[in-house]
Coordinates of C-alpha atoms and ligand atoms in Angstrom, one line a residue:
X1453 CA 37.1 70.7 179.6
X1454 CA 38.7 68.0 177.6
X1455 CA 35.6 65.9 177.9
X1456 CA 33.5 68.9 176.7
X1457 CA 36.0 68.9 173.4
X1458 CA 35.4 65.1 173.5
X1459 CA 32.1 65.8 172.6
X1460 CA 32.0 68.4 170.6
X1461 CA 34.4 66.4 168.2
X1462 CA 32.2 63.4 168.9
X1463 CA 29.4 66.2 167.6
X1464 CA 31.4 66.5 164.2
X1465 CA 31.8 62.9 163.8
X1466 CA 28.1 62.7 164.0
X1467 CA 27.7 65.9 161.5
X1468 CA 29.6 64.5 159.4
X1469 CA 28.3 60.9 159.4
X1470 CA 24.8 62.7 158.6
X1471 CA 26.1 64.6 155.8
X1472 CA 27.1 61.6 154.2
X1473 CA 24.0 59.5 154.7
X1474 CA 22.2 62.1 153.4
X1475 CA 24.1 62.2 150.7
X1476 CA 23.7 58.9 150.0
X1477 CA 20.3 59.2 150.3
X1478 CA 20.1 61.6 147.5
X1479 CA 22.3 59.6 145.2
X1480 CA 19.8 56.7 145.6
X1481 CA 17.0 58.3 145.2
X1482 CA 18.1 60.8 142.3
X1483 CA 16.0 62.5 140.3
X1484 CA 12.3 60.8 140.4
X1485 CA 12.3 58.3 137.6
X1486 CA 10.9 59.1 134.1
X1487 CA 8.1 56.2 133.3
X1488 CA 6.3 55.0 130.4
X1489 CA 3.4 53.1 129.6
X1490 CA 4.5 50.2 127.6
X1491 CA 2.2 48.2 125.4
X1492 CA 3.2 45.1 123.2
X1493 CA 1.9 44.0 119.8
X1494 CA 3.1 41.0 118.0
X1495 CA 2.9 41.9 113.7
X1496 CA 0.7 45.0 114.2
X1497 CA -2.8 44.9 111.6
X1498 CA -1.5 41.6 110.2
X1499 CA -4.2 39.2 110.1
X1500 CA -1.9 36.2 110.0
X1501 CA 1.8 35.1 111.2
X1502 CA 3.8 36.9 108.5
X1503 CA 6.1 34.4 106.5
X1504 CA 9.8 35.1 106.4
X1505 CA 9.7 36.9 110.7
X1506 CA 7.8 38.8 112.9
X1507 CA 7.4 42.1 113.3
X1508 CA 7.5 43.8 117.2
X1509 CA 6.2 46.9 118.6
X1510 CA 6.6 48.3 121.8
X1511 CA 4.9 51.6 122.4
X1512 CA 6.2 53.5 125.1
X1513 CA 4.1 56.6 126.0
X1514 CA 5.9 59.2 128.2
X1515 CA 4.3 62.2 129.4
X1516 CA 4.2 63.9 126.2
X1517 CA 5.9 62.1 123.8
X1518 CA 6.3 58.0 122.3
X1519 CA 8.8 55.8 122.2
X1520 CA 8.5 53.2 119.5
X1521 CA 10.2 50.1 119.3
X1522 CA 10.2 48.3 116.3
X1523 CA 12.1 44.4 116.6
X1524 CA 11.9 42.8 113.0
X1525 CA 13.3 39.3 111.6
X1526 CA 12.4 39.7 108.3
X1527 CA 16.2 39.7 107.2
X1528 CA 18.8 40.2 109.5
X1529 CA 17.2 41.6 113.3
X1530 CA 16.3 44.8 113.3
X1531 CA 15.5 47.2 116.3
X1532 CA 14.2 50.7 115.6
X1533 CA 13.4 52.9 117.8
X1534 CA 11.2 56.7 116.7
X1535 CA 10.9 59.2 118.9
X1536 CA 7.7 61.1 118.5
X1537 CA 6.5 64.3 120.2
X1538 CA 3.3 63.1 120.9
X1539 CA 1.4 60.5 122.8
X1540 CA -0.9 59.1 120.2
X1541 CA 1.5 58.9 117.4
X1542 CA 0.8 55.1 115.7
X1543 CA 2.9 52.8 113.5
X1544 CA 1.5 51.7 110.3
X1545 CA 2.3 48.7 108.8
X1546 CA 1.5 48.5 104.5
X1547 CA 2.0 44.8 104.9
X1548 CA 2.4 43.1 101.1
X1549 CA 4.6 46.4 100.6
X1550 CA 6.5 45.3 103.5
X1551 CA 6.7 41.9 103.0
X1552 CA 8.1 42.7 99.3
X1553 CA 11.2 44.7 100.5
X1554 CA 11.5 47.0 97.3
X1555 CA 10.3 50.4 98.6
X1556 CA 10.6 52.3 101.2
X1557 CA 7.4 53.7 102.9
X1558 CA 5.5 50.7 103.7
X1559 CA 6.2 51.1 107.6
X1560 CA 5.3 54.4 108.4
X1561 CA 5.1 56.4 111.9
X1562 CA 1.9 59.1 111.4
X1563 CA 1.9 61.8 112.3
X1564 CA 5.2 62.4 109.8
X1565 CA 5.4 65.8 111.5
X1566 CA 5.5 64.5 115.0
X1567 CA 9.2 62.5 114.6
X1568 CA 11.9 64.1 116.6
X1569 CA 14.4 60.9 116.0
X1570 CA 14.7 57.7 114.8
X1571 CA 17.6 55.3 114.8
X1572 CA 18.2 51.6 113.6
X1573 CA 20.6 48.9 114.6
X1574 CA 20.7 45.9 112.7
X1575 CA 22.7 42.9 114.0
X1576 CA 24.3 42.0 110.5
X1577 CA 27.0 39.9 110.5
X1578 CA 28.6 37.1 112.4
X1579 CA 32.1 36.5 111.9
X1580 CA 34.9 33.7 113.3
X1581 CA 38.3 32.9 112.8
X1582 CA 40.6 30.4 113.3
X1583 CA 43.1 32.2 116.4
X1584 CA 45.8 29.7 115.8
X1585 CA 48.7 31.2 117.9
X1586 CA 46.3 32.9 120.3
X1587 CA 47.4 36.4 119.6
X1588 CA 43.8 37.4 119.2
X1589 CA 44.4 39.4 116.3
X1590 CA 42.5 40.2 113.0
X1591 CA 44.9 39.4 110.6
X1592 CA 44.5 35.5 111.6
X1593 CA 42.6 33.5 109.1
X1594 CA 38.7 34.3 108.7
X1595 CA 36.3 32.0 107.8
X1596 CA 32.9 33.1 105.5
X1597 CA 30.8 35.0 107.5
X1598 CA 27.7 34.1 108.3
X1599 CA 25.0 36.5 107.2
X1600 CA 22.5 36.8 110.0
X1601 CA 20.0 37.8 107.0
X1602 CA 20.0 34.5 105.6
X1603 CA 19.3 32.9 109.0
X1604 CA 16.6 30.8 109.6
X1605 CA 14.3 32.6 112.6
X1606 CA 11.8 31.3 114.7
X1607 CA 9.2 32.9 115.9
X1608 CA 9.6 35.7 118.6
X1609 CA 8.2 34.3 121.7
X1610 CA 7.2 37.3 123.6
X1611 CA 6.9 37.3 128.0
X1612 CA 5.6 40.8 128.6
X1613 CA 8.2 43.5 127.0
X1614 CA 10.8 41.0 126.2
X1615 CA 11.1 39.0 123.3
X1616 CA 13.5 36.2 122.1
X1617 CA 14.5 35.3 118.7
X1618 CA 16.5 32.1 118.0
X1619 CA 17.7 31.3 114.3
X1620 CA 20.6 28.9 113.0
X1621 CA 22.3 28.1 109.8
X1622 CA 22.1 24.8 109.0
X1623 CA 26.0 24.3 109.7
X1624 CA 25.4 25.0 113.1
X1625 CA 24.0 21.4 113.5
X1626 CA 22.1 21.7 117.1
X1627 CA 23.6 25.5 117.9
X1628 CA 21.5 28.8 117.6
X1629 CA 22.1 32.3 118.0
X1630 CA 19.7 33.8 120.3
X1631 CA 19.0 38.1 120.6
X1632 CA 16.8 38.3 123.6
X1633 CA 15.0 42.5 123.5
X1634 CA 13.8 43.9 126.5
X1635 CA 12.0 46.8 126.6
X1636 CA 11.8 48.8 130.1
X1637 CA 9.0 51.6 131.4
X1638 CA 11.3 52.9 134.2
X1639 CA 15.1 52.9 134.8
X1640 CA 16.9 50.2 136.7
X1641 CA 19.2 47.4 136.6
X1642 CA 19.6 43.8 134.7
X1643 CA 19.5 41.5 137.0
X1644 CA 22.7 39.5 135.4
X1645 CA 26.0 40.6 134.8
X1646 CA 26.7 42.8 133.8
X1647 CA 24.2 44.6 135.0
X1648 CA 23.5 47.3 132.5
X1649 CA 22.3 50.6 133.9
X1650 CA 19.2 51.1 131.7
X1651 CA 16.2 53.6 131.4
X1652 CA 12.6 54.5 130.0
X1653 CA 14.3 55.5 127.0
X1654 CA 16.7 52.7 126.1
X1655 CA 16.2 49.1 125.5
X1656 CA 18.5 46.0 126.3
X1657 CA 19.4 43.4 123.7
X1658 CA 21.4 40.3 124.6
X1659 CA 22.9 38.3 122.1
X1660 CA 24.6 34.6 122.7
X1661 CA 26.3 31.9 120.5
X1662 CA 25.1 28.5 122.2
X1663 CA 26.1 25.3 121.1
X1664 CA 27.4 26.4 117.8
X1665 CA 30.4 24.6 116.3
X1666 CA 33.0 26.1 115.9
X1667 CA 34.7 25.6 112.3
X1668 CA 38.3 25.3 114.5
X1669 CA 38.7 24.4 117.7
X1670 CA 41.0 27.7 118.5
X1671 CA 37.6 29.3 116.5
X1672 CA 36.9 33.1 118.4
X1673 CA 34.0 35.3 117.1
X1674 CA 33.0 38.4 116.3
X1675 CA 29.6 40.3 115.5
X1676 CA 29.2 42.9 113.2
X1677 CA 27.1 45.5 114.2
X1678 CA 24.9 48.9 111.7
X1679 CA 23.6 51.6 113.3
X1680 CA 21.4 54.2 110.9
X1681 CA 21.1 57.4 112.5
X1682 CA 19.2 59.6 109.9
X1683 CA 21.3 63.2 109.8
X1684 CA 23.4 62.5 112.2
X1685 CA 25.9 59.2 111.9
X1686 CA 27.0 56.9 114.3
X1687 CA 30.4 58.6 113.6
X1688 CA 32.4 57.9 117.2
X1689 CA 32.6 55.9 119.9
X1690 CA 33.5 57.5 123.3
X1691 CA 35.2 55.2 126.4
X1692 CA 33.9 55.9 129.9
X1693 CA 35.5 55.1 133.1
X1694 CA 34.8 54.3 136.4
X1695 CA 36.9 53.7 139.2
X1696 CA 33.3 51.4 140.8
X1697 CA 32.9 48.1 139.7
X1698 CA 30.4 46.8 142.0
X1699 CA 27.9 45.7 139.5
X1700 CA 30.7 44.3 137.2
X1701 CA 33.2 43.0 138.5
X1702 CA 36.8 43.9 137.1
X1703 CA 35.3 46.2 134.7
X1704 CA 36.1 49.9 134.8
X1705 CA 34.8 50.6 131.5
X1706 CA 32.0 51.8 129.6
X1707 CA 31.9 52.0 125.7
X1708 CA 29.0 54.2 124.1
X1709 CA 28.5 54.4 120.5
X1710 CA 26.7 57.6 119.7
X1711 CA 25.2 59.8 117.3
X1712 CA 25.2 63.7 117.8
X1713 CA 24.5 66.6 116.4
X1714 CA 27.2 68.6 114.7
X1715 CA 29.5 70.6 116.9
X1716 CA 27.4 69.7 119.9
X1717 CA 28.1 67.4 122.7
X1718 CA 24.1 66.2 123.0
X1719 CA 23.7 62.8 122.3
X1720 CA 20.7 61.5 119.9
X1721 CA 21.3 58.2 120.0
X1722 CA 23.6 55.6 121.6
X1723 CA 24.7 51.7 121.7
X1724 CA 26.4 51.3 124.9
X1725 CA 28.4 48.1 126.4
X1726 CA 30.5 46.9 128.6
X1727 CA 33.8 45.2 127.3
X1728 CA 32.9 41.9 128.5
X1729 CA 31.5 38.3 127.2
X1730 CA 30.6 35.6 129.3
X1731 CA 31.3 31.8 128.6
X1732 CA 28.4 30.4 130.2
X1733 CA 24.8 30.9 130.7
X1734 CA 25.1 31.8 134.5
X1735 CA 27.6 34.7 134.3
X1736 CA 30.5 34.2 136.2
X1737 CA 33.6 36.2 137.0
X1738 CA 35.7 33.1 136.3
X1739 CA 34.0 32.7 133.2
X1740 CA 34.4 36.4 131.4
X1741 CA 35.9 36.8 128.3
X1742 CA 37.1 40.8 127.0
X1743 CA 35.6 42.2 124.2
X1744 CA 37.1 44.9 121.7
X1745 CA 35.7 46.7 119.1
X1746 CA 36.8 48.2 115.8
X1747 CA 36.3 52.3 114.5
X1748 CA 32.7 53.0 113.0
X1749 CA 33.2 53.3 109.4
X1750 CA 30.7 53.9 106.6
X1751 CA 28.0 51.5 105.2
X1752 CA 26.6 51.0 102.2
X1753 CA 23.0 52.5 102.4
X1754 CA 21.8 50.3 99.5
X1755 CA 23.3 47.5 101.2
X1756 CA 21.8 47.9 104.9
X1757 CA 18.6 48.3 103.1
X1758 CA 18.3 45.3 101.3
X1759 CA 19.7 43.4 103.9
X1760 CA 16.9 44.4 106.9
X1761 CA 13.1 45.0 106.0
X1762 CA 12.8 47.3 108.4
X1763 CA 15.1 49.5 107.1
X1764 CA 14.5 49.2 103.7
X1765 CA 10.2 50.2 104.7
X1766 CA 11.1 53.1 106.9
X1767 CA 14.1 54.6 105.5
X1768 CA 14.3 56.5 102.3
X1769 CA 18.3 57.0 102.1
X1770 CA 19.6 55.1 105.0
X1771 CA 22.9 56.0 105.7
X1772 CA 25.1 53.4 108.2
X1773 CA 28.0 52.9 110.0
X1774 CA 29.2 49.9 110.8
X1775 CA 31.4 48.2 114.2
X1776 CA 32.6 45.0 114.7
X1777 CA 32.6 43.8 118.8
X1778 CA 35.4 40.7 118.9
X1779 CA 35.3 38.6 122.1
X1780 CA 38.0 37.5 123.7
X1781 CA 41.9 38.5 124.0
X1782 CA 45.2 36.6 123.3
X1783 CA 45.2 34.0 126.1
X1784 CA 41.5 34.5 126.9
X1785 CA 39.8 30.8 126.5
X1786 CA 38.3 30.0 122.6
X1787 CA 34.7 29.4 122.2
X1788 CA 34.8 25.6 122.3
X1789 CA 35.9 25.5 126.0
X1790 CA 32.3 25.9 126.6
X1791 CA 30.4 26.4 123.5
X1792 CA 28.6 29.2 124.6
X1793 CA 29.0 33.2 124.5
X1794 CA 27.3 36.0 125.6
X1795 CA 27.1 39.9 125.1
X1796 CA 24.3 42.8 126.2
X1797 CA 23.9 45.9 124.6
X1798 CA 21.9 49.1 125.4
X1799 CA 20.4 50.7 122.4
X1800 CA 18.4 53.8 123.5
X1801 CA 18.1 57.8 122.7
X1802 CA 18.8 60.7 124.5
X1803 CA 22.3 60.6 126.9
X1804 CA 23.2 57.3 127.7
X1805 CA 22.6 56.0 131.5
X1806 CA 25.6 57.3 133.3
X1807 CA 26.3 54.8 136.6
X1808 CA 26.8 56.9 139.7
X1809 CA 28.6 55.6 142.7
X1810 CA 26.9 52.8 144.5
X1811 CA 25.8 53.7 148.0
X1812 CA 28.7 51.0 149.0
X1813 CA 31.1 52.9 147.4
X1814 CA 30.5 55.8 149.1
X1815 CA 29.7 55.0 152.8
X1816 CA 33.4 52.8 152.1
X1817 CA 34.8 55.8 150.7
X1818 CA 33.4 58.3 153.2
X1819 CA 34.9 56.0 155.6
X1820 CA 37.8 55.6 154.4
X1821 CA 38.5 59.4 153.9
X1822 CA 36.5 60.6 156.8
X1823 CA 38.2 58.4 159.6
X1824 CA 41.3 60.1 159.0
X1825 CA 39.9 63.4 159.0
X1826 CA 38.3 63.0 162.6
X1827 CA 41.4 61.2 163.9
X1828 CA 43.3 64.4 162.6
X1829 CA 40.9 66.5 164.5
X1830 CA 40.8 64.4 167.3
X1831 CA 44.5 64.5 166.9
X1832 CA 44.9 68.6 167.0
X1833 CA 42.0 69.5 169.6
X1834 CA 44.0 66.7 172.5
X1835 CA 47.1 68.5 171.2
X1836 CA 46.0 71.9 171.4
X1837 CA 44.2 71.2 175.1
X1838 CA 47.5 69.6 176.0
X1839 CA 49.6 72.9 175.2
X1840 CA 46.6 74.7 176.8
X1841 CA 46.8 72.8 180.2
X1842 CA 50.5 72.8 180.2
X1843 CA 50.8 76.4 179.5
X1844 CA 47.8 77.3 182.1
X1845 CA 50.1 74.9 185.0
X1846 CA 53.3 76.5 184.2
X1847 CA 51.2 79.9 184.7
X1848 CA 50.1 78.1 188.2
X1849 CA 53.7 76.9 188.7
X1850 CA 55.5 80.1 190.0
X1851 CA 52.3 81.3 192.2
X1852 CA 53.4 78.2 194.0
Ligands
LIG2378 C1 2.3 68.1 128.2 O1 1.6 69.0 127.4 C2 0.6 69.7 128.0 C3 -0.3 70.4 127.0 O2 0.4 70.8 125.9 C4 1.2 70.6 129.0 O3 0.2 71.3 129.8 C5 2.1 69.8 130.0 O4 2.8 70.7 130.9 C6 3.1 69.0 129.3 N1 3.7 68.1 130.2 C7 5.0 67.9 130.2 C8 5.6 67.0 131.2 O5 5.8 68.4 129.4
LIG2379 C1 -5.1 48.3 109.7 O1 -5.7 47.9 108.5 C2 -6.8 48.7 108.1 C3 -7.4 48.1 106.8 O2 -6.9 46.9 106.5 C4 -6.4 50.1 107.9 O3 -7.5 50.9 107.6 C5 -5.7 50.6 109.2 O4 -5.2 51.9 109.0 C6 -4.6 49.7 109.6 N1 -4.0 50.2 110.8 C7 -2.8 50.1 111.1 C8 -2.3 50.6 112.5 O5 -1.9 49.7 110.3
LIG2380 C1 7.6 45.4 94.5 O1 7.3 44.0 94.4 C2 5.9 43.7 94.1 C3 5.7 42.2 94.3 O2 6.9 41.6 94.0 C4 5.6 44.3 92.7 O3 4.3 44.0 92.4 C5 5.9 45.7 92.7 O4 5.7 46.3 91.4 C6 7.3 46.0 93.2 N1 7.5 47.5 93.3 C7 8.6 48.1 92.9 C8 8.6 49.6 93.2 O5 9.5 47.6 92.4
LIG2381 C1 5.5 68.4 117.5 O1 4.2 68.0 117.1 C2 3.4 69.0 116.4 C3 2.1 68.4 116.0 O2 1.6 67.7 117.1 C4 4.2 69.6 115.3 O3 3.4 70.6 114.7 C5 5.5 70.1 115.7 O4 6.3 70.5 114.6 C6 6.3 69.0 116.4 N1 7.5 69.5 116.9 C7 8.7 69.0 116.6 C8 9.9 69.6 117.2 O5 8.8 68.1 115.8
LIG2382 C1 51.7 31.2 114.0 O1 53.0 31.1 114.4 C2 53.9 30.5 113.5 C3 55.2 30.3 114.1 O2 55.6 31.4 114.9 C4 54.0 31.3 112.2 O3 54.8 30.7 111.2 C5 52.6 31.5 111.6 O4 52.6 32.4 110.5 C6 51.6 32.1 112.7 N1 50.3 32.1 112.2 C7 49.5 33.1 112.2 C8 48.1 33.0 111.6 O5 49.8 34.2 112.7
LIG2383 C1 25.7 28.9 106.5 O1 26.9 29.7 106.6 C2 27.8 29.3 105.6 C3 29.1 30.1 105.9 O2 28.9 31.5 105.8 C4 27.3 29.6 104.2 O3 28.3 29.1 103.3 C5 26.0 28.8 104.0 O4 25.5 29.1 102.8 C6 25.0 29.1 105.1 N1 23.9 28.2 105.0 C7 22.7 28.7 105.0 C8 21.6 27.7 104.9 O5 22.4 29.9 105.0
LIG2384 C1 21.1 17.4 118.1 O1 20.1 17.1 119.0 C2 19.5 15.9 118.9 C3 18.3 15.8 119.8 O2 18.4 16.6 120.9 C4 20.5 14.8 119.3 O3 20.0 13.5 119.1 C5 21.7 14.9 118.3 O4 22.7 14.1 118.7 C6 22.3 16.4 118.4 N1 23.3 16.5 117.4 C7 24.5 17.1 117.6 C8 25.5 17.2 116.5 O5 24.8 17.5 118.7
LIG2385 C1 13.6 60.2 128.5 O1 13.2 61.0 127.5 C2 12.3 62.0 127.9 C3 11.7 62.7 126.7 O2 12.8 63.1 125.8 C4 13.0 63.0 128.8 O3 12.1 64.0 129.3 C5 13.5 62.2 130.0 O4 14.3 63.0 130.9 C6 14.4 61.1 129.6 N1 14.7 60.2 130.7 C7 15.9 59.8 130.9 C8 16.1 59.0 132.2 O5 16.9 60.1 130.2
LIG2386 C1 40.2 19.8 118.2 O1 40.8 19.2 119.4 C2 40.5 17.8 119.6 C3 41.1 17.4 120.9 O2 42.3 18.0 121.1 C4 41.1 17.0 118.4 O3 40.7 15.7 118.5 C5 40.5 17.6 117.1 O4 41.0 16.9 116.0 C6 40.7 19.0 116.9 N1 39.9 19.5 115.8 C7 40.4 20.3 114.9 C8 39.4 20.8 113.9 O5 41.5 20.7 115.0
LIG2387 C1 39.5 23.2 122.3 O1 40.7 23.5 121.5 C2 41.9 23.3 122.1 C3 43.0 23.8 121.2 O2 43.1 23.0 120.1 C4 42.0 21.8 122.5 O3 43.2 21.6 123.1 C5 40.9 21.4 123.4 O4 40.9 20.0 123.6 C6 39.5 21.8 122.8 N1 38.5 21.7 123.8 C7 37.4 21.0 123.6 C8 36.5 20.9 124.7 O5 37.2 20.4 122.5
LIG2388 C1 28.6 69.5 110.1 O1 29.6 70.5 110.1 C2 30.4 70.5 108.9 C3 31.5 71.5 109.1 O2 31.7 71.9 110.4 C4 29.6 70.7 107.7 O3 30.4 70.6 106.5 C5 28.5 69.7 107.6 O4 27.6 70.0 106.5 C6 27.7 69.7 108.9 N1 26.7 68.6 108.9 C7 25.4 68.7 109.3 C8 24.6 67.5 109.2 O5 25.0 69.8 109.8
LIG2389 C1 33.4 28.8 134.7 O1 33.3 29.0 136.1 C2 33.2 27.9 136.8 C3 33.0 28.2 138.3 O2 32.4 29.4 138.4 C4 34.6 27.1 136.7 O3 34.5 25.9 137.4 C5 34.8 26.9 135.2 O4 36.1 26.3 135.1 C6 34.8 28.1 134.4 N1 34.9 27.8 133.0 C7 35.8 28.5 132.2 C8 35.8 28.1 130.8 O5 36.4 29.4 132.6

């Protein structure tokens, strides 16, 4: 008898070892993916390299509706994304309009009608100051920023959907600062840390700070981010957190920037990162730095405009909101310990990617939880078979 309860609790270990593969199983392989078709074009209808930056578009057709991309370096970088409701919706490109920066209109997506969203962020500003008692803190002395619109941008050299855009001020002697776009037609994961959760509808920019000299050597930086999201502003900025931080390590956090509709908890648009930096071109644990950001407060419209193309062709009354992202804390290490920084951002539409528990996570968790369970039972069905035998022999007893 005890070896038949033996198995049937050795049944519900099994049970319950299927239930959670299963459920594993259906955490991997969540809802089929949504796809698009990408296709890449370098300065759309332009007959020659344009002076003053390129112009990228990345059409990404879903089922019945396109993504466009839109990466500029005419002024400071510029990624746009429009949101159309149909599949053949094209970008047009008024080129000596474009090229003059005084009107808006010159960059148009047709059919007008068929827009459901557009939003804009452009990378504006880079600023640094001199940390001198490594407290990390704002009020330490700033230098002038450098205005990424006056940079001088090479060419985008394009591999597939990702492009990379370099550009320096001469004071940077050899350094550059580098915005690398990728552009994705299913959801996945970067390869590097941290290993953004990205989908069909969101794009990845990584930004980095190599080889620039630093103006002191306790220099730390910051980068100044705008973010035009037609009616409805970039206005907050929610915190995420995770108790899994198997893709990156040490970080329990996600920050999403996002712009919803009044009253409503949708999401239009978003701008979502991790808190971290890393020091060195290989990420490494030992070489992450934190990252902090300040509230979203109000742009000038006139001012965004002029200082991005892009913005200033396909925007009639931008309006903006603005973030600075600073990296590193008191006591982190400064910039010139390795002369190199990096950051990724997800810019996309729709709810941000939300990362679920990792398989790992879960068989460690269901282990962890479940053992104790089935010793319990384990525990009760030997106790309750003991009482049961030793109240069946003391029934035998006084027969004897
Ligand atoms: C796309 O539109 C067509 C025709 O309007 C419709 O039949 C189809 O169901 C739509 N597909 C999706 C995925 O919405
Ligand atoms: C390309 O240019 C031609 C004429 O120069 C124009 O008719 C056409 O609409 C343009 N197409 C796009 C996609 O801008
Ligand atoms: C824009 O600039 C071009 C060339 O500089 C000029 O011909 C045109 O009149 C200007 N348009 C406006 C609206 O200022
Ligand atoms: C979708 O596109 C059609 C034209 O193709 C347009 O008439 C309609 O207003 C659009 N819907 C939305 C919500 O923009
Ligand atoms: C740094 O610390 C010194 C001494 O505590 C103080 O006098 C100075 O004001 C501090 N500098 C900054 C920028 O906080
Ligand atoms: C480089 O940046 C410095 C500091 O902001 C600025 O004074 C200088 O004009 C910039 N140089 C160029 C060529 O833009
Ligand atoms: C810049 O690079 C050139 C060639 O790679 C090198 O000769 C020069 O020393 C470098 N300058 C600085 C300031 O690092
Ligand atoms: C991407 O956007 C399309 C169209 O709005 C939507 O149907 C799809 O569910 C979205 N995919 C994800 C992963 O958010
Ligand atoms: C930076 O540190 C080095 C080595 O400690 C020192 O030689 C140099 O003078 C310092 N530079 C500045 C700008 O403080
Ligand atoms: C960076 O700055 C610190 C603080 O001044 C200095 O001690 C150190 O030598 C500098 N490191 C390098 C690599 O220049
Ligand atoms: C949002 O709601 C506020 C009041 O709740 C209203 O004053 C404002 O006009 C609304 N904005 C939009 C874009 O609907
Ligand atoms: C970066 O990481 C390597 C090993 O991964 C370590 O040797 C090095 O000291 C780290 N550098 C900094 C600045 O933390």
């Amino acid at each position: 008898m005890a070896a038949a309860a033996k198995t049937r609790s050795g049944g519900v270990c099994v049970v319950l070892l299927v239930c959670v593969f299963t459920s594993c199983q259906s955490w991997v392989h969540r809802a089929e993916t949504y796809k698009r078709q990408i296709s890449v074009q370098l300065n759309p209808n332009s007959t020659s390299p344009p002076p003053g930056g390129d112009l990228l578009h990345v059409r990404a057709v879903g089922d019945n509706d396109t993504l466009h991309f839109l990466f500029c370096s005419q002024g400071a970088p510029t990624l746009l994304l429009v949101h159309t409701n149909s599949s053949s919706s094209t970008v047009t490109v008024n080129w000596p309009e474009f090229l003059a920066r005084n009107n808006s209109g010159s960059l148009t997506v047709e059919p007008q009608s068929s827009i459901l969203y557009s939003t804009a962020i452009v990378f504006s500003r880079l600023l640094e100051y001199n940390d001198v008692n490594d407290t990390a803190e704002a009020t330490s002395k700033f230098f002038p920023p450098y205005e990424l619109q006056d940079f001088i941008w090479s060419h985008l050299r394009l591999s597939g959907p990702v492009a990379l855009l370099c550009g320096a001020n001469s004071t940077f002697s050899n350094g550059s600062l580098c915005l690398k776009l990728s552009v994705f037609d299913s959801e996945g994961r970067a390869q590097t840390w941290p290993q953004l959760l990205h989908s069909a509808n969101s794009s990845q920019v990584e930004v980095w700070l190599d080889g620039i000299v630093p103006r002191a050597n306790n220099s730390r930086f910051l980068l100044e981010l705008q973010a035009v999201g037609g009616a409805y502003p970039f206005s907050r900025v929610d915190v995420r957190r995770s108790i899994d931080d198997e893709y990156t390590p040490t970080i329990f956090k996600v920050s999403q920037w996002v712009s919803s509709a009044n009253g409503s908890s949708d999401i239009l648009g978003f701008v979502q990162w991790k808190p971290v930096a890393y020091l060195q071109s290989l990420p490494a644990l030992e070489n992450s730095t934190s990252c902090r950001y300040s509230d979203p407060v109000l742009q000038s419209g006139e001012a965004i405009a002029s200082s991005s193309a892009l913005i200033q062709g396909f925007y009639s009354e931008p309006e903006a909101m603005g973030l600075n992202v600073s990296f590193g804390l008191a006591g982190d290490p400064f910039y010139n310990n390795t002369m190199f920084l990096s950051w990724a951002v997800l810019v996309g539409i729709g709810s941000p990617p939300v990362d679920s528990f990792s398989p790992l996570v879960i068989t460690i968790m269901a282990v962890g939880l479940g053992t104790p369970m089935v010793l319990l039972l384990l525990g009760g069905v030997c106790v309750c078979l003991h009482k049961k035998r030793n109240s069946s022999t003391s029934t035998y007893e006084p027969i004897n």
